[in-house]
Coordinates of C-alpha atoms in Angstrom, one line a residue:
M1 CA -21.3 -0.5 -33.7
F2 CA -20.4 2.0 -31.0
L3 CA -23.0 3.7 -28.9
P4 CA -23.2 7.4 -29.8
T5 CA -21.1 9.7 -27.7
T6 CA -21.2 13.0 -29.8
P7 CA -23.9 15.2 -31.2
H8 CA -22.7 14.3 -34.7
E9 CA -23.3 10.6 -34.1
L10 CA -26.9 11.4 -32.8
L11 CA -27.5 13.3 -36.0
K12 CA -26.1 10.5 -38.1
L13 CA -28.5 8.1 -36.4
G14 CA -31.4 10.4 -36.9
W15 CA -32.1 10.7 -33.1
D16 CA -33.5 13.8 -31.7
Q17 CA -32.9 12.6 -28.1
P18 CA -31.5 9.5 -26.4
D19 CA -33.8 7.4 -24.2
I20 CA -30.9 6.7 -21.8
I21 CA -27.5 8.4 -21.3
L22 CA -24.9 6.4 -19.5
V23 CA -22.1 8.3 -17.7
T24 CA -19.0 6.4 -16.8
G25 CA -15.6 7.0 -15.0
D26 CA -13.8 4.8 -17.6
S27 CA -13.0 5.8 -21.1
Y28 CA -15.5 4.4 -23.5
I29 CA -14.1 0.9 -24.4
D30 CA -16.8 -1.1 -26.3
S31 CA -16.0 -4.4 -24.7
P32 CA -18.1 -7.1 -22.9
F33 CA -15.6 -6.7 -20.0
I34 CA -16.7 -3.0 -19.5
G35 CA -19.9 -2.7 -17.5
S36 CA -21.2 0.5 -19.1
A37 CA -20.6 -0.8 -22.6
L38 CA -22.3 -4.1 -21.8
I39 CA -25.3 -2.5 -20.1
G40 CA -25.6 -0.1 -23.0
K41 CA -25.6 -2.9 -25.6
V42 CA -28.2 -4.8 -23.6
L43 CA -30.5 -1.8 -23.5
S44 CA -29.8 -1.1 -27.2
Q45 CA -30.7 -4.7 -28.1
A46 CA -34.0 -4.2 -26.2
G47 CA -34.9 -1.3 -28.5
Y48 CA -33.8 1.8 -26.5
R49 CA -31.7 4.6 -27.8
V50 CA -28.6 4.7 -25.6
G51 CA -25.9 7.3 -25.6
I52 CA -22.7 7.3 -23.5
I53 CA -20.5 10.0 -22.0
A54 CA -17.2 8.8 -20.7
Q55 CA -15.1 10.6 -18.1
P56 CA -16.9 14.0 -18.4
D57 CA -15.1 17.2 -17.5
I58 CA -16.6 18.0 -14.1
H59 CA -15.7 21.7 -14.3
T60 CA -17.7 22.6 -17.4
D61 CA -20.9 21.7 -19.3
S62 CA -18.9 20.7 -22.4
D63 CA -19.2 17.0 -21.9
I64 CA -22.2 16.4 -19.7
C65 CA -24.5 18.5 -21.9
R66 CA -23.3 17.4 -25.3
L67 CA -26.0 14.7 -25.8
G68 CA -28.8 16.8 -24.2
E69 CA -31.2 15.2 -21.7
P70 CA -32.4 11.6 -21.9
K71 CA -36.1 10.8 -22.2
L72 CA -36.1 8.0 -19.6
F73 CA -33.1 8.2 -17.2
W74 CA -29.4 8.9 -16.6
G75 CA -27.3 5.9 -15.7
I76 CA -24.1 6.6 -13.7
T77 CA -21.2 4.3 -12.9
A78 CA -17.8 5.2 -11.4
G79 CA -16.4 2.6 -13.8
S80 CA -14.8 -0.8 -13.7
V81 CA -13.2 0.0 -10.3
D82 CA -14.4 1.9 -7.2
S83 CA -13.2 5.4 -7.8
M84 CA -11.3 5.6 -4.5
V85 CA -9.6 2.3 -5.2
A86 CA -8.7 3.5 -8.7
N87 CA -7.3 6.8 -7.3
Y88 CA -5.5 5.8 -4.1
T89 CA -3.2 3.1 -2.9
S90 CA -3.6 1.2 0.3
L91 CA -1.4 3.8 1.9
K92 CA -3.7 6.5 0.7
K93 CA -1.2 7.8 -1.8
R94 CA -2.5 9.2 -5.1
R95 CA -2.1 6.7 -8.0
K96 CA -0.3 8.2 -11.0
S97 CA -1.7 5.8 -13.6
D98 CA -5.2 4.6 -14.6
D99 CA -5.5 1.7 -17.0
Y100 CA -9.0 2.9 -18.1
T101 CA -8.0 6.5 -18.9
P102 CA -6.6 7.6 -22.3
G103 CA -2.8 8.0 -22.1
G104 CA -2.8 6.1 -18.8
I105 CA -2.5 9.2 -16.6
N106 CA -4.8 9.3 -13.6
N107 CA -6.4 12.7 -14.2
R108 CA -9.9 12.0 -15.4
R109 CA -11.8 10.0 -12.8
P110 CA -12.9 12.1 -9.8
D111 CA -12.9 10.8 -6.2
Q112 CA -16.4 9.5 -5.3
A113 CA -17.3 9.6 -8.9
S114 CA -20.9 8.4 -8.5
I115 CA -21.6 11.3 -6.2
V116 CA -19.7 13.9 -8.3
Y117 CA -21.4 12.8 -11.6
T118 CA -24.8 13.0 -10.0
N119 CA -24.2 16.5 -8.8
L120 CA -22.8 17.5 -12.2
I121 CA -26.0 16.4 -13.9
K122 CA -28.2 18.1 -11.4
H123 CA -26.2 21.3 -11.7
Y124 CA -26.9 21.6 -15.5
F125 CA -30.2 19.8 -15.7
K126 CA -32.7 21.1 -13.1
N127 CA -35.6 18.7 -12.3
T128 CA -34.1 16.2 -14.7
R129 CA -35.1 12.6 -15.4
P130 CA -34.3 9.9 -12.8
I131 CA -30.7 9.4 -12.0
V132 CA -29.8 5.7 -11.5
L133 CA -26.5 4.5 -9.9
G134 CA -24.9 1.3 -10.9
G135 CA -21.5 -0.5 -11.2
I136 CA -19.2 -1.8 -8.6
E137 CA -18.8 1.4 -6.6
A138 CA -22.6 1.8 -6.1
S139 CA -23.2 -1.9 -5.6
L140 CA -20.7 -2.2 -2.7
R141 CA -21.8 1.1 -1.2
R142 CA -25.5 0.5 -1.3
I143 CA -25.8 -0.1 2.4
S144 CA -24.1 1.7 5.4
H145 CA -20.5 0.8 5.1
F146 CA -17.0 1.6 6.3
D147 CA -15.1 4.0 4.1
F148 CA -11.4 3.6 4.5
W149 CA -10.5 6.9 2.8
T150 CA -12.5 9.1 5.2
D151 CA -12.1 6.6 8.1
R152 CA -15.8 6.6 9.0
I153 CA -19.0 4.8 8.6
R154 CA -21.0 6.3 5.7
P155 CA -24.6 5.8 4.8
S156 CA -25.8 4.3 1.6
I157 CA -24.3 6.1 -1.4
L158 CA -27.9 6.9 -2.4
F159 CA -28.1 9.4 0.5
D160 CA -24.8 11.0 -0.3
A161 CA -25.4 11.2 -4.0
K162 CA -29.0 12.1 -3.8
A163 CA -29.7 9.9 -6.8
D164 CA -33.2 8.4 -7.4
Y165 CA -32.4 4.7 -7.7
L166 CA -29.5 2.2 -7.4
L167 CA -29.2 -1.1 -9.3
Y168 CA -26.8 -3.5 -7.6
G169 CA -25.1 -6.6 -8.9
M170 CA -24.6 -7.2 -12.6
A171 CA -28.0 -5.6 -13.3
E172 CA -28.8 -6.7 -16.9
K173 CA -32.3 -7.9 -15.9
A174 CA -33.0 -5.0 -13.5
V175 CA -32.0 -2.3 -16.0
I176 CA -34.3 -3.7 -18.7
E177 CA -37.2 -3.9 -16.2
L178 CA -36.4 -0.3 -15.0
A179 CA -36.3 1.1 -18.5
A180 CA -39.6 -0.6 -19.3
A181 CA -41.3 0.7 -16.1
L182 CA -40.2 4.3 -16.8
K183 CA -41.3 4.1 -20.4
N184 CA -44.7 2.6 -19.6
G185 CA -45.3 4.6 -16.4
T186 CA -45.6 1.4 -14.3
E187 CA -44.3 0.7 -10.8
V188 CA -40.5 0.9 -10.5
R189 CA -40.1 0.2 -6.8
D190 CA -40.9 -3.5 -7.0
I191 CA -37.9 -4.4 -9.3
R192 CA -35.5 -7.0 -7.9
G193 CA -32.0 -5.7 -7.6
L194 CA -33.1 -2.1 -7.0
C195 CA -32.5 0.2 -4.0
Y196 CA -34.3 3.5 -3.3
I197 CA -35.1 5.9 -0.5
A198 CA -38.5 6.2 1.0
G199 CA -40.1 8.5 3.5
A200 CA -41.5 7.3 6.8
E201 CA -45.0 7.2 5.5
E202 CA -44.0 4.7 2.7
S203 CA -41.2 3.0 4.6
A204 CA -40.3 -0.7 4.4
I205 CA -42.0 -1.3 7.8
K206 CA -45.2 -1.6 5.7
R207 CA -43.5 -4.1 3.3
A208 CA -44.3 -7.6 4.3
G209 CA -41.3 -9.9 4.6
Y210 CA -38.6 -7.3 4.5
L211 CA -35.9 -7.4 7.2
E212 CA -35.1 -4.3 9.2
L213 CA -31.4 -3.5 9.7
P214 CA -30.2 -1.4 12.7
P215 CA -30.5 2.3 11.8
F216 CA -27.5 4.2 10.4
E217 CA -27.1 6.2 13.6
A218 CA -26.7 3.0 15.6
V219 CA -24.2 1.3 13.3
E220 CA -22.2 4.5 13.1
K221 CA -21.7 4.5 16.8
D222 CA -21.4 0.9 17.9
A223 CA -19.1 -1.7 16.4
H224 CA -21.1 -4.7 17.5
T225 CA -24.3 -3.3 15.9
L226 CA -22.3 -2.7 12.7
I227 CA -21.2 -6.3 12.7
D228 CA -24.7 -7.6 13.3
M229 CA -26.0 -5.4 10.5
F230 CA -23.3 -6.7 8.1
H231 CA -24.1 -10.3 8.9
D232 CA -27.8 -9.7 7.9
F233 CA -26.7 -7.8 4.8
Y234 CA -24.3 -10.6 3.7
R235 CA -26.7 -13.4 4.3
N236 CA -29.4 -11.8 2.3
N237 CA -27.5 -11.6 -0.9
D238 CA -28.7 -14.9 -2.5
S239 CA -31.3 -14.7 -5.2
L240 CA -33.3 -17.7 -4.0
T241 CA -33.4 -17.0 -0.2
A242 CA -32.7 -13.3 0.3
K243 CA -35.3 -11.0 2.0
G244 CA -35.7 -7.4 1.1
L245 CA -33.9 -5.1 3.6
Y246 CA -34.6 -1.7 5.0
Q247 CA -32.6 0.7 7.1
K248 CA -33.6 3.9 8.8
N249 CA -31.4 7.0 8.3
G250 CA -32.8 10.1 10.0
N251 CA -36.5 10.2 9.1
R252 CA -36.0 8.3 5.8
Y253 CA -35.4 4.7 4.9
L254 CA -33.1 2.9 2.5
I255 CA -35.1 0.1 0.8
Q256 CA -33.1 -2.8 -0.8
N257 CA -35.3 -5.2 -2.8
P258 CA -34.1 -8.8 -3.1
P259 CA -31.4 -9.5 -5.7
S260 CA -32.2 -10.2 -9.3
M261 CA -32.4 -13.8 -10.4
P262 CA -29.2 -15.2 -12.0
L263 CA -29.1 -15.2 -15.8
T264 CA -30.0 -18.5 -17.5
Q265 CA -27.2 -19.9 -19.7
K266 CA -29.3 -18.9 -22.8
E267 CA -29.6 -15.3 -21.4
M268 CA -25.8 -15.2 -20.7
D269 CA -25.0 -16.5 -24.1
G270 CA -27.2 -13.8 -25.7
I271 CA -25.5 -11.0 -23.8
Y272 CA -22.0 -12.0 -24.6
G273 CA -23.0 -12.7 -28.2
L274 CA -23.9 -9.1 -28.8
D275 CA -21.8 -7.1 -31.2
F276 CA -18.9 -5.4 -29.5
E277 CA -16.2 -3.4 -31.3
R278 CA -13.7 -4.5 -28.6
T279 CA -11.7 -1.3 -28.9
Q280 CA -11.8 2.3 -27.7
H281 CA -14.3 4.7 -29.3
P282 CA -12.4 6.9 -31.8
Y283 CA -13.5 10.1 -30.0
Y284 CA -11.5 9.0 -27.0
Q285 CA -8.8 7.1 -28.9
K286 CA -7.6 10.5 -30.1
Q287 CA -6.8 11.4 -26.4
G288 CA -4.5 8.3 -26.1
A289 CA -4.6 4.6 -25.7
V290 CA -5.9 2.7 -22.7
K291 CA -3.8 0.0 -21.1
A292 CA -6.8 -2.2 -20.2
L293 CA -7.2 -3.1 -23.8
E294 CA -4.0 -5.0 -23.8
T295 CA -5.5 -7.7 -21.7
I296 CA -9.3 -7.6 -22.4
R297 CA -9.3 -7.0 -26.2
F298 CA -8.7 -10.6 -27.1
S299 CA -10.0 -12.3 -23.9
I300 CA -13.2 -14.2 -23.3
Q301 CA -15.4 -14.2 -20.2
S302 CA -16.5 -17.8 -19.7
H303 CA -18.3 -17.4 -16.3
R304 CA -19.2 -15.0 -13.5
G305 CA -19.8 -15.2 -9.8
C306 CA -17.6 -16.8 -7.1
Y307 CA -18.2 -19.2 -4.3
G308 CA -14.7 -18.7 -2.9
E309 CA -16.0 -15.9 -0.6
C310 CA -12.5 -14.7 0.6
N311 CA -13.1 -12.2 3.4
F312 CA -11.1 -9.5 1.7
C313 CA -12.9 -9.8 -1.7
A314 CA -16.1 -8.2 -2.8
I315 CA -16.8 -10.3 -5.9
A316 CA -19.4 -12.5 -4.1
M317 CA -21.3 -9.3 -3.0
H318 CA -21.4 -7.9 -6.5
E319 CA -21.4 -10.8 -9.0
G320 CA -23.0 -13.2 -6.5
R321 CA -22.1 -16.5 -4.8
T322 CA -23.6 -18.6 -7.5
V323 CA -21.4 -19.3 -10.5
Q324 CA -23.0 -18.9 -13.9
W325 CA -21.3 -20.0 -17.1
R326 CA -21.8 -19.7 -20.8
S327 CA -22.3 -22.7 -23.1
P328 CA -19.2 -24.0 -24.9
E329 CA -20.9 -23.2 -28.2
S330 CA -21.2 -19.5 -27.2
I331 CA -17.5 -19.3 -26.2
L332 CA -16.4 -21.1 -29.3
A333 CA -18.4 -18.6 -31.5
E334 CA -16.7 -15.7 -29.7
A335 CA -13.3 -17.3 -30.3
Q336 CA -14.1 -17.7 -34.0
K337 CA -15.1 -14.0 -34.1
L338 CA -11.9 -12.9 -32.5
A339 CA -9.9 -15.0 -35.0
R340 CA -11.4 -12.9 -37.8
Y341 CA -10.1 -9.6 -36.5
P342 CA -7.4 -8.2 -38.8
D343 CA -5.0 -7.4 -35.9
F344 CA -5.6 -10.7 -34.1
K345 CA -2.1 -12.4 -33.7
G346 CA -3.4 -15.8 -32.7
Y347 CA -3.3 -15.4 -28.9
I348 CA -6.5 -15.5 -26.7
Q349 CA -5.1 -13.7 -23.6
D350 CA -7.6 -15.4 -21.2
I351 CA -10.7 -17.5 -21.0
G352 CA -12.0 -17.3 -17.5
G353 CA -13.8 -15.4 -14.8
P354 CA -13.0 -14.3 -11.2
T355 CA -11.2 -17.7 -10.9
A356 CA -10.4 -19.7 -14.0
N357 CA -11.4 -23.1 -12.8
M358 CA -14.9 -22.5 -11.5
Y359 CA -16.4 -23.1 -15.0
G360 CA -19.0 -25.7 -15.5
F361 CA -20.0 -26.9 -12.1
E362 CA -22.1 -25.7 -9.1
C363 CA -23.6 -27.2 -6.0
E364 CA -27.0 -28.7 -7.0
K365 CA -28.4 -28.0 -3.6
K366 CA -27.5 -24.3 -3.9
L367 CA -29.1 -24.1 -7.4
K368 CA -32.3 -25.4 -6.0
E369 CA -32.5 -24.0 -2.5
G370 CA -30.0 -21.1 -2.4
A371 CA -26.6 -20.7 -0.7
C372 CA -26.1 -22.2 2.8
Q373 CA -26.4 -19.7 5.6
D374 CA -24.2 -21.6 8.0
K375 CA -21.2 -22.7 5.9
R376 CA -19.2 -21.8 2.8
C377 CA -18.4 -23.8 -0.3
L378 CA -14.6 -23.7 0.0
Y379 CA -13.7 -22.7 3.6
P380 CA -12.4 -24.3 5.7
Q381 CA -12.3 -27.0 3.1
V382 CA -14.1 -27.8 -0.1
C383 CA -17.7 -28.8 0.7
P384 CA -18.5 -32.4 -0.4
S385 CA -21.8 -31.1 -1.8
L386 CA -19.8 -29.1 -4.4
K387 CA -19.0 -31.8 -6.9
V388 CA -15.9 -30.3 -8.4
N389 CA -15.4 -31.4 -12.0
H390 CA -13.0 -29.8 -14.5
H391 CA -14.1 -31.9 -17.5
K392 CA -16.4 -29.3 -19.1
Q393 CA -13.7 -26.7 -19.0
L394 CA -11.2 -29.1 -20.4
E395 CA -13.5 -29.9 -23.3
M396 CA -14.3 -26.2 -23.9
L397 CA -10.6 -25.1 -23.9
K398 CA -9.8 -28.0 -26.3
K399 CA -12.4 -26.8 -28.8
V400 CA -11.3 -23.2 -28.6
R401 CA -7.7 -24.3 -29.1
S402 CA -8.6 -25.9 -32.4
V403 CA -10.2 -22.8 -33.9
A404 CA -8.5 -21.8 -37.2
G405 CA -6.2 -18.9 -36.6
V406 CA -5.8 -19.5 -32.8
K407 CA -2.2 -20.3 -31.9
K408 CA -2.5 -20.3 -28.1
V409 CA -5.2 -20.0 -25.5
F410 CA -4.3 -18.8 -22.0
A411 CA -6.0 -19.4 -18.7
S412 CA -4.7 -16.3 -17.1
S413 CA -7.4 -15.6 -14.4
G414 CA -5.6 -17.7 -11.8
I415 CA -6.8 -20.9 -10.3
R416 CA -8.0 -22.2 -7.0
Y417 CA -5.6 -25.1 -6.2
D418 CA -7.9 -26.4 -3.5
L419 CA -10.6 -27.0 -6.1
L420 CA -8.1 -28.7 -8.4
L421 CA -6.9 -31.0 -5.7
S422 CA -10.4 -31.9 -4.6
D423 CA -11.2 -33.1 -8.2
R424 CA -10.0 -36.7 -7.9
Q425 CA -11.3 -37.6 -11.4
Y426 CA -10.0 -34.7 -13.5
G427 CA -7.8 -32.6 -11.3
E428 CA -4.5 -34.0 -12.4
Q429 CA -5.6 -34.1 -16.0
Y430 CA -6.7 -30.5 -15.8
L431 CA -3.3 -29.4 -14.5
K432 CA -1.5 -31.6 -17.1
E433 CA -3.5 -29.7 -19.8
L434 CA -2.7 -26.3 -18.3
V435 CA 1.0 -27.1 -18.1
Q436 CA 1.1 -28.3 -21.7
H437 CA -1.2 -25.9 -23.4
Y438 CA -2.7 -23.0 -21.4
I439 CA 0.1 -21.2 -19.6
S440 CA 3.3 -19.6 -20.8
G441 CA 6.1 -19.3 -18.3
Q442 CA 4.0 -18.8 -15.1
M443 CA 0.7 -19.6 -13.5
K444 CA -1.0 -17.4 -11.0
V445 CA -2.1 -18.7 -7.6
A446 CA -3.2 -16.7 -4.6
P447 CA -2.4 -18.3 -1.2
E448 CA -2.4 -14.7 0.2
H449 CA -0.5 -15.7 3.3
T450 CA 1.2 -18.7 4.9
E451 CA 0.3 -18.4 8.6
T452 CA -2.8 -20.3 9.8
A453 CA -4.1 -17.5 12.1
V454 CA -4.0 -15.0 9.3
L455 CA -5.4 -17.4 6.7
N456 CA -8.3 -18.0 9.0
R457 CA -9.1 -14.3 9.1
M458 CA -8.9 -14.2 5.3
G459 CA -11.1 -17.3 4.9
K460 CA -8.4 -19.0 2.9
P461 CA -7.3 -22.7 3.0
G462 CA -4.2 -23.9 4.8
I463 CA -0.7 -23.9 3.3
S464 CA -0.4 -27.7 3.1
L465 CA -2.6 -27.6 0.0
L466 CA -0.3 -25.1 -1.6
L467 CA 2.7 -27.4 -1.0
R468 CA 0.8 -30.4 -2.4
F469 CA -0.1 -28.3 -5.5
K470 CA 3.4 -27.0 -6.0
E471 CA 4.8 -30.5 -5.8
L472 CA 2.3 -31.7 -8.4
F473 CA 3.0 -28.6 -10.6
D474 CA 6.8 -29.1 -10.5
R475 CA 6.4 -32.7 -11.3
M476 CA 4.2 -32.0 -14.3
N477 CA 6.6 -29.5 -15.7
K478 CA 9.6 -31.8 -15.3
K479 CA 7.6 -34.6 -17.0
F480 CA 6.9 -32.5 -20.0
G481 CA 10.2 -30.6 -20.2
K482 CA 8.7 -27.2 -19.3
E483 CA 10.4 -24.4 -17.4
Q484 CA 7.3 -22.8 -15.9
F485 CA 6.8 -21.3 -12.5
L486 CA 4.1 -20.3 -10.0
T487 CA 3.4 -16.7 -9.3
Y488 CA 2.2 -16.2 -5.7
Y489 CA -0.1 -13.4 -4.7
L490 CA 0.3 -12.4 -1.1
I491 CA -1.2 -9.8 1.2
A492 CA 0.6 -7.8 4.0
A493 CA -1.1 -6.0 6.9
H494 CA -4.4 -7.9 6.7
P495 CA -6.3 -7.7 10.0
G496 CA -4.7 -10.2 12.4
C497 CA -1.3 -10.0 10.6
T498 CA 1.7 -8.8 12.6
R499 CA 5.4 -8.2 11.7
S500 CA 6.2 -11.6 13.2
D501 CA 3.6 -13.2 10.8
M502 CA 5.3 -11.5 7.8
Q503 CA 8.7 -12.7 9.0
K504 CA 7.4 -16.3 9.1
L505 CA 5.9 -15.8 5.7
K506 CA 9.3 -14.7 4.4
R507 CA 11.0 -17.8 5.8
F508 CA 8.3 -20.1 4.4
T509 CA 8.5 -18.6 0.9
R510 CA 12.3 -18.7 1.0
D511 CA 12.7 -22.2 2.4
N512 CA 9.6 -24.0 1.0
L513 CA 8.7 -22.1 -2.2
R514 CA 12.3 -21.1 -3.0
I515 CA 11.4 -17.6 -4.0
N516 CA 11.7 -13.9 -3.0
P517 CA 8.0 -12.8 -3.2
E518 CA 7.3 -10.0 -5.6
Q519 CA 3.5 -9.9 -5.9
V520 CA 2.8 -8.6 -2.4
Q521 CA 0.1 -6.0 -1.8
I522 CA -0.8 -4.1 1.3
F523 CA -4.3 -4.9 2.4
L524 CA -6.9 -2.3 1.1
P525 CA -10.2 -2.3 3.0
A526 CA -12.7 -2.2 0.1
P527 CA -16.3 -1.5 1.0
S528 CA -18.7 -4.3 2.0
T529 CA -16.2 -7.0 2.9
Y530 CA -15.7 -8.9 6.2
S531 CA -12.0 -8.0 6.2
S532 CA -12.9 -4.3 6.1
L533 CA -15.3 -4.9 9.0
M534 CA -12.4 -6.3 11.0
Y535 CA -10.2 -3.4 10.0
C536 CA -12.8 -0.9 11.1
T537 CA -13.9 -2.5 14.4
G538 CA -10.8 -4.4 15.5
I539 CA -13.2 -7.4 16.2
D540 CA -13.3 -10.7 14.5
P541 CA -17.0 -10.7 13.3
F542 CA -17.3 -14.5 13.6
S543 CA -15.8 -15.1 17.1
K544 CA -16.5 -11.5 18.3
K545 CA -13.0 -11.5 19.8
P546 CA -10.6 -8.6 19.5
V547 CA -8.2 -8.9 16.5
F548 CA -4.9 -7.0 15.9
V549 CA -5.2 -4.4 13.1
E550 CA -2.2 -2.6 11.8
K551 CA -3.3 0.9 10.9
D552 CA -0.1 2.8 10.9
P553 CA 1.0 3.4 7.2
Q554 CA 4.7 3.1 8.0
N555 CA 4.2 -0.2 9.8
K556 CA 2.1 -1.5 6.9
D557 CA 4.8 -0.6 4.5
Q558 CA 7.4 -2.4 6.7
Q559 CA 5.2 -5.5 6.7
K560 CA 5.4 -5.5 2.9
N561 CA 9.1 -4.8 2.9
I562 CA 9.8 -7.8 5.1
A563 CA 8.2 -10.0 2.4
V564 CA 9.8 -8.5 -0.7
A565 CA 13.3 -8.0 0.7
K566 CA 15.9 -9.7 -1.4
Q567 CA 17.4 -12.7 0.4
P568 CA 19.2 -15.7 -1.0
P569 CA 17.3 -18.9 -0.5
S570 CA 18.6 -21.2 2.2
P571 CA 20.7 -24.1 0.8
V572 CA 18.9 -27.3 0.1
P573 CA 20.2 -29.8 2.6
S574 CA 22.1 -32.6 0.9
R575 CA 21.2 -36.1 1.8
R576 CA 24.0 -38.2 3.2
P577 CA 24.3 -41.6 1.4
R578 CA 23.1 -44.4 3.6
P579 CA 26.0 -46.7 4.7
R580 CA 25.8 -50.1 3.1
R581 CA 24.9 -53.0 5.3
T582 CA 27.6 -55.5 5.6
P583 CA 26.5 -59.0 5.1

């Protein structure tokens, strides 16, 4: 059942007023892959009346006022993507298309959507219920951060939006606690995973155990202070070890409570077992189809979180560094449900998460004591404490493959080949099964670059592992008579990357991988990542040494063009036959 989005639907349900209204920058797609839909269903399951307004017209009251005012709170998300990332390329050119907008035309999601939607509500509803920000845009902008599009340090989005609260991370637990507190009139400001603004008289200085970050005015002016602040912010993102944080901005303070605890497997199974329509609401469907449905309609989320911690990626800061996974029974039940859809053609497009092969194992030490402060799970190599084991995923995929009506299951999320190679017991078997059953034509891998200095800035493994994996992949395909290929995701103009580095990348991909790269993107400095910190400051935050940063758009484009330029591969040197020894 869809959440109501029109007055007619409220009337049909017999509601005089919703408890909560969610406002989103995406079209309303009722899918577990869409944050607003998932949070709405979680709140609905808990007994709250939840309405949803998708992509409201920001110039009139026609959309924002159509459900009235909520009893408890407004929830705002820019959508599945940061609105600036959704609207602009890495060269700051306006994107023409939007996969989450009806008809695919990028004309419905405003820039800085969280701020715009908050102002829209306040314009038409004076002294309204609390406004709560959430989703990836708010989550990654919850602290002082570098904003690529305005090329400056901005304060927490709470100050810019003038909203009441912000829930960061995946937020299922926090949003239920918040709704209960507002309903019952109990304390809101102690909820884990919540940020708010406090005056000097109630500042975090009085909160025992909270860590003070340098004030906004200091990080705005000094690069080294900004780096120190980000280190503290990053290190306090683990549910078991994180301290609360506070940061002064003028005469007020941003307060960030410690993160919510991860979901238990039972809780995660319960959330993904909720009833989703897995399609666009009819009200919005009339405006046109959304391209995102092509990939998410018949896909299954098996896990969340990422311990890869690539410096350019924000997943660890939003979903967390601890991987959580659903039970095989829960995934199997969802596959059986998909198979009963009338328009299901037998193909499950993906079973995975941020990385396909992180399902079913975690570091036992991390689960008990929290993430390490002084090292990472996968960089510079896979930590021996992370007992990589693909067996659970293999068994789960095999069960899903056997579901009546399922012809093919794809693992389309992409894999970490360093994880596969470190699994001495099941690694080759896992790849064998992927080659035989779970890919079709190509497999995604993301080396991102080929040059050691650039890879070190990215927090990615060395290229020798890629060559080992490619050799194994090619051998497997030959063994089973498959003509399948690797698709390589690469990044140009990352901090530390020069034209010379891209020329070397080109030679490597031509001579060693035997390809002309096609999947090459220009680095985009997303908020709250170490790579963005390098881009902003020109300093390596780990060594504190200067790092080259290409900021000229034309030169960035040239770096990409070096990689994608069509060149014939160099000839494979023929081996001369060895002369026979004469007796």
